[in-house]
Coordinates of C-alpha atoms in Angstrom, one line a residue:
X217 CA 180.5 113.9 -19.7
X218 CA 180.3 110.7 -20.7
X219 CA 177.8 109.1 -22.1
X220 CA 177.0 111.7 -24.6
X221 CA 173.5 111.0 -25.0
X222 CA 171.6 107.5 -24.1
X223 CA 170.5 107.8 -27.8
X224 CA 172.4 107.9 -31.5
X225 CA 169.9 110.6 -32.7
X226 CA 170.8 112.8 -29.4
X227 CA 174.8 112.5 -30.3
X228 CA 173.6 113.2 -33.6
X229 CA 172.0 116.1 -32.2
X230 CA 175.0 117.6 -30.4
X231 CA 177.4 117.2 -33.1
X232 CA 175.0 118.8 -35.1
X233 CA 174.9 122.0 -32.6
X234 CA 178.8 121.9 -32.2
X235 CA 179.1 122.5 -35.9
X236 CA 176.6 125.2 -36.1
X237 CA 178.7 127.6 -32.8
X238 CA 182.3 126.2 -33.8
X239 CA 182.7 125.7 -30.3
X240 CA 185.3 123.5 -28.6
X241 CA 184.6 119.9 -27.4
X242 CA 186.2 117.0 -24.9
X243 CA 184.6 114.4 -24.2
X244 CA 185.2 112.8 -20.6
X245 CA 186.8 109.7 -22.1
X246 CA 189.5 110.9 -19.6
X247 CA 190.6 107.3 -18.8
X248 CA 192.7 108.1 -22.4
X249 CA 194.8 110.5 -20.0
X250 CA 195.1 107.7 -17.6
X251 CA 198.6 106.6 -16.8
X252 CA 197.7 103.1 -17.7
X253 CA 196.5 104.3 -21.2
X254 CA 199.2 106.6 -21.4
X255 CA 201.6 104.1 -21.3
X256 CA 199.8 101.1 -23.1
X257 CA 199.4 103.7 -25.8
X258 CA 203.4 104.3 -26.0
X259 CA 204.1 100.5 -26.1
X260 CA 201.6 100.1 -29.1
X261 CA 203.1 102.7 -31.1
X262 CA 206.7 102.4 -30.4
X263 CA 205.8 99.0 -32.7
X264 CA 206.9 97.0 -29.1
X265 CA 203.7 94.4 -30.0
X266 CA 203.8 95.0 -33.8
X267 CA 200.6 94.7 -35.4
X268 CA 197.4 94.1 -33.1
X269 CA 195.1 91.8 -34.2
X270 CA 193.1 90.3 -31.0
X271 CA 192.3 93.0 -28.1
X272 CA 190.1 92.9 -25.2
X273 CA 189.2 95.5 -22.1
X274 CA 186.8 94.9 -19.8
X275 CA 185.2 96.6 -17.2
X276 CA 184.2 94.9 -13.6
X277 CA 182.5 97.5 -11.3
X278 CA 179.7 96.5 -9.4
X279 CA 177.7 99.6 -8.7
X280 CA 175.6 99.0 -6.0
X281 CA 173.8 100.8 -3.4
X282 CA 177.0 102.0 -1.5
X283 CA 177.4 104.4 -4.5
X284 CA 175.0 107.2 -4.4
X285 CA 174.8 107.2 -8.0
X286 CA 172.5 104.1 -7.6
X287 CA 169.4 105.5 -7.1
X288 CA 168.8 106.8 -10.6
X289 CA 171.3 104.8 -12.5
X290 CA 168.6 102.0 -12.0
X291 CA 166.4 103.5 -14.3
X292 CA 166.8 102.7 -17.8
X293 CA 166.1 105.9 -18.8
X294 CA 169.0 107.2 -16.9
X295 CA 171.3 104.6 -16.6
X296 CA 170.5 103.2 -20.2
X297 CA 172.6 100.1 -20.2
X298 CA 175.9 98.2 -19.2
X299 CA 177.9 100.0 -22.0
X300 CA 176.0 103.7 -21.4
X301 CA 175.9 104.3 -17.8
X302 CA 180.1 103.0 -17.5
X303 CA 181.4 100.4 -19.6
X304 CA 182.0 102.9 -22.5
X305 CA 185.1 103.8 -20.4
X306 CA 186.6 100.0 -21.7
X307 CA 185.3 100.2 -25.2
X308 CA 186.2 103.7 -25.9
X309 CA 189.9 102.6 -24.9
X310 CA 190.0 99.0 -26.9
X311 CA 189.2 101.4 -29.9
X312 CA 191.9 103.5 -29.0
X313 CA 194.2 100.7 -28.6
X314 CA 193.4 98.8 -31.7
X315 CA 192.6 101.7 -33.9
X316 CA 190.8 101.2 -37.2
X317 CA 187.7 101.4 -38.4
X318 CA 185.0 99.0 -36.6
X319 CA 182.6 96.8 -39.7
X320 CA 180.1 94.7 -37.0
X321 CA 179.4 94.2 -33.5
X322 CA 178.3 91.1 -31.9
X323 CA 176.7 91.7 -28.5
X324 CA 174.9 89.3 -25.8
X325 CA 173.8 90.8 -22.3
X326 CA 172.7 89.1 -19.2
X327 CA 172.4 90.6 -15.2
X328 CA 173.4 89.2 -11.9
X329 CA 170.8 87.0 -10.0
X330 CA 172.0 88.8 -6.6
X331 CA 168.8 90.9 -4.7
X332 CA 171.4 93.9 -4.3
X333 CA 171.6 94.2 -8.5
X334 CA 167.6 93.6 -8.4
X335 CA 166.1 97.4 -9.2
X336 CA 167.9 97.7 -12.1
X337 CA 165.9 98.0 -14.8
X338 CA 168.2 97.0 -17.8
X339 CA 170.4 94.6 -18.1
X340 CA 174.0 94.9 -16.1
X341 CA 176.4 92.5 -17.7
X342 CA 177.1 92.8 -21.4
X343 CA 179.7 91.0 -23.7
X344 CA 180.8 92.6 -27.4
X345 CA 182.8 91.2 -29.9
X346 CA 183.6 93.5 -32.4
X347 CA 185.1 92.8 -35.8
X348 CA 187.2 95.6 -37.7
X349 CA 188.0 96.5 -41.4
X350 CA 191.5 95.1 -40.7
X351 CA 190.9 91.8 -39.5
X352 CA 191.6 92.4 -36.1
X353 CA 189.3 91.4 -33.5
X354 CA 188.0 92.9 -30.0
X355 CA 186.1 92.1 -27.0
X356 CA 184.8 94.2 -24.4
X357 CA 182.5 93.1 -21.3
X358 CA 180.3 95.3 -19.7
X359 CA 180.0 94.2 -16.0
X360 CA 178.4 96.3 -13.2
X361 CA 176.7 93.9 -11.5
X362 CA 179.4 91.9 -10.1
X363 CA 180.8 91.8 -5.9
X364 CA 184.6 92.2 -6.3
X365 CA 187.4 94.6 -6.8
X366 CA 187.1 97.5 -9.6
X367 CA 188.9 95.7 -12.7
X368 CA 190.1 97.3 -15.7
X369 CA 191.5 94.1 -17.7
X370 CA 193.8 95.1 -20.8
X371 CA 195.2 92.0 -22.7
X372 CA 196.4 93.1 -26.4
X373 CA 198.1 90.4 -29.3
X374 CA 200.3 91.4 -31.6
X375 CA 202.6 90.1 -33.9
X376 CA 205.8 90.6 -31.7
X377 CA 204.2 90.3 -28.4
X378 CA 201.3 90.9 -25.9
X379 CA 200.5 93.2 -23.1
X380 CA 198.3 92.1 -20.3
X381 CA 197.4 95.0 -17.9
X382 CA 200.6 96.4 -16.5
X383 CA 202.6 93.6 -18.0
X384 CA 204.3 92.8 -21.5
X385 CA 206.6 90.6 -23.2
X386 CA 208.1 92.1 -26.6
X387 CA 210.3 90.0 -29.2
X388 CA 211.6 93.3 -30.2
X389 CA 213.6 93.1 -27.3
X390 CA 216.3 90.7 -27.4
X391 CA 217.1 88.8 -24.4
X392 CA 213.5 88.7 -22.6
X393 CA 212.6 85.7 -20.9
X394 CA 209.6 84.4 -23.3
X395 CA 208.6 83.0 -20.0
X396 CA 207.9 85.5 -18.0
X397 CA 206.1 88.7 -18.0
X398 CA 208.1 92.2 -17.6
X399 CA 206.4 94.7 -16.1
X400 CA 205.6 98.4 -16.5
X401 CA 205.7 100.7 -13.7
X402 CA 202.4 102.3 -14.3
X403 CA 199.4 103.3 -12.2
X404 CA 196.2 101.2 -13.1
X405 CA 193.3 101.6 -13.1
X406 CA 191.6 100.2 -9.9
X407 CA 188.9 102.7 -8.7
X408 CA 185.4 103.7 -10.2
X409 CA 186.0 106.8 -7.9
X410 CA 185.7 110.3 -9.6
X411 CA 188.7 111.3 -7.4
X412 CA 190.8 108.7 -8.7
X413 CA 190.7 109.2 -12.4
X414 CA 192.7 111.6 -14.5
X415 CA 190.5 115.2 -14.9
X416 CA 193.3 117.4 -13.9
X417 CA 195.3 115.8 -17.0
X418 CA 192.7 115.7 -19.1
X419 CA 191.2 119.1 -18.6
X420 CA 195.2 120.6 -19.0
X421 CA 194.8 119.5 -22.5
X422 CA 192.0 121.0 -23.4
X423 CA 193.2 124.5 -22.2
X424 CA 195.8 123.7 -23.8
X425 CA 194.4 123.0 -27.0
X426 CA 192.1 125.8 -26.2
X427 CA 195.1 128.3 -26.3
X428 CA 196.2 127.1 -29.4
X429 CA 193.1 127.6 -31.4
X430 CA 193.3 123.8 -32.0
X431 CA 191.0 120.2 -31.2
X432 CA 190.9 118.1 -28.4
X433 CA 193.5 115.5 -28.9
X434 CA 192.5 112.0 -27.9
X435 CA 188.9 112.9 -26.4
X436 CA 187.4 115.0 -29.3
X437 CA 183.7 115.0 -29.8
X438 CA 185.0 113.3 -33.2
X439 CA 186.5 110.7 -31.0
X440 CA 183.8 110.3 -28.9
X441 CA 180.9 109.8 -31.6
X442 CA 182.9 107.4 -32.7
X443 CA 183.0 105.3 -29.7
X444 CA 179.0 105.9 -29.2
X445 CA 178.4 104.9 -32.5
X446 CA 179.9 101.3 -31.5
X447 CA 178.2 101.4 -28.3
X448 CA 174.8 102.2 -29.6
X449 CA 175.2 99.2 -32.1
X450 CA 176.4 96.6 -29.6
X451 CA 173.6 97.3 -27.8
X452 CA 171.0 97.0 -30.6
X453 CA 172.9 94.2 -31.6
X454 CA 172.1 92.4 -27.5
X455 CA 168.6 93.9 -28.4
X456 CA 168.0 92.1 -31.4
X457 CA 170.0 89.2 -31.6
X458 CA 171.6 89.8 -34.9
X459 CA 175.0 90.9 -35.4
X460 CA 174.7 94.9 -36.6
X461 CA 177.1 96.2 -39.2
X462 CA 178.5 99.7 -39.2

């Protein structure tokens, strides 16, 4: 489940034991399996907005006390941060949409002034701006002190179009008004509810995999160190100040 660990050196720790039993691993990253991913995914490498170079996904879900997961995700030592305790859900899929290897993270934090946010004991609002090895660029926003709908937001920029959410324009399709969107007929993302995310898709995979002797695809523990690593450093990054290279 995700996070891993609320520390590098404990995700250090598990890969290490995963190696030594040459056990199996997914990661619940599940919102890879999502229908929205699923389909963002296809877009991006069908070549429909060429070559990515800005990307940002967000996360807006303010978890309050009408989720019973608020009394302990308070605590810093359980929730950890913005990133840890649920916005790793919208970084872990801006790294799978922009791909590439990630050089520095930039990272700034803040929290909600409202009494309902007030026993948390980290901050709850967090803003990253990674910078990759290609030249592309990312943002991601941590936000789970805020009093609105559950928001996923998914704009991508390529070099033959952009996607925002469930919407794209492509100029690798002729004939497209450039002045209006087109839409995909996905399902979104639009519910911090266990229920409503995609486990059953997710764990068919992995038996799947797990049949043919081979690793998780999309949600390996490969692929979710490497997400944690970026986490961990945007957060020492909020920490300290400084921008913190990889």
């Amino acid at each position: 489940e995700k996070p891993l660990a609320l520390s590098w050196k404990d995700c250090q720790a598990i890969e290490a034991a995963v190696k030594k039993t040459k056990v199996k691993s997914c990661v619940c990253f599940e919102c890879r399996y999502s229908s929205q991913f699923l389909a963002t995914k296809a877009v991006i490498d069908r070549g429909l907005l060429g070559k990515l170079h800005y990307g940002e996904v967000d996360y807006y879900h303010g978890i309050g006390p009408w989720y019973g997961q608020f009394r302990w995700n308070t605590r810093k030592d359980a929730g950890g941060s913005a990133l840890l305790t649920a916005g790793c859900h919208a970084l872990d899929a801006l790294l799978l949409c922009l791909g590439g290897e990630v050089a520095e993270v930039t990272s700034y934090d803040t929290k909600s002034r409202s009494k309902i946010f007030a026993p948390y004991e980290y901050t709850t609002t967090s803003v990253a701006m990674l910078k990759f090895k290609n030249g592309a660029l990312g943002k991601c926003a941590a936000v789970v002190d805020c009093l609105q709908p559950y928001y996923f937001h998914t704009h991508l920029v390529g070099s033959e179009g952009s996607l925002l959410d469930n919407k794209f324009h492509s100029m690798k399709l002729g004939g497209l008004n450039k002045n209006k969107w087109s839409e995909l007929s996905m399902k979104m993302l639009d519910s911090g509810d266990v229920s409503d995310h995609p486990y059953l898709t997710q764990f068919q995979a992995f038996f799947d995999a797990l049949e043919a002797g081979k690793e998780m695809p999309l949600t390996s523990l490969l692929d979710g160190l490497r997400s944690h690593e970026v986490i961990f450093a945007a957060d020492k990054s909020a920490e300290t100040g400084k921008p913190v290279k990889l």
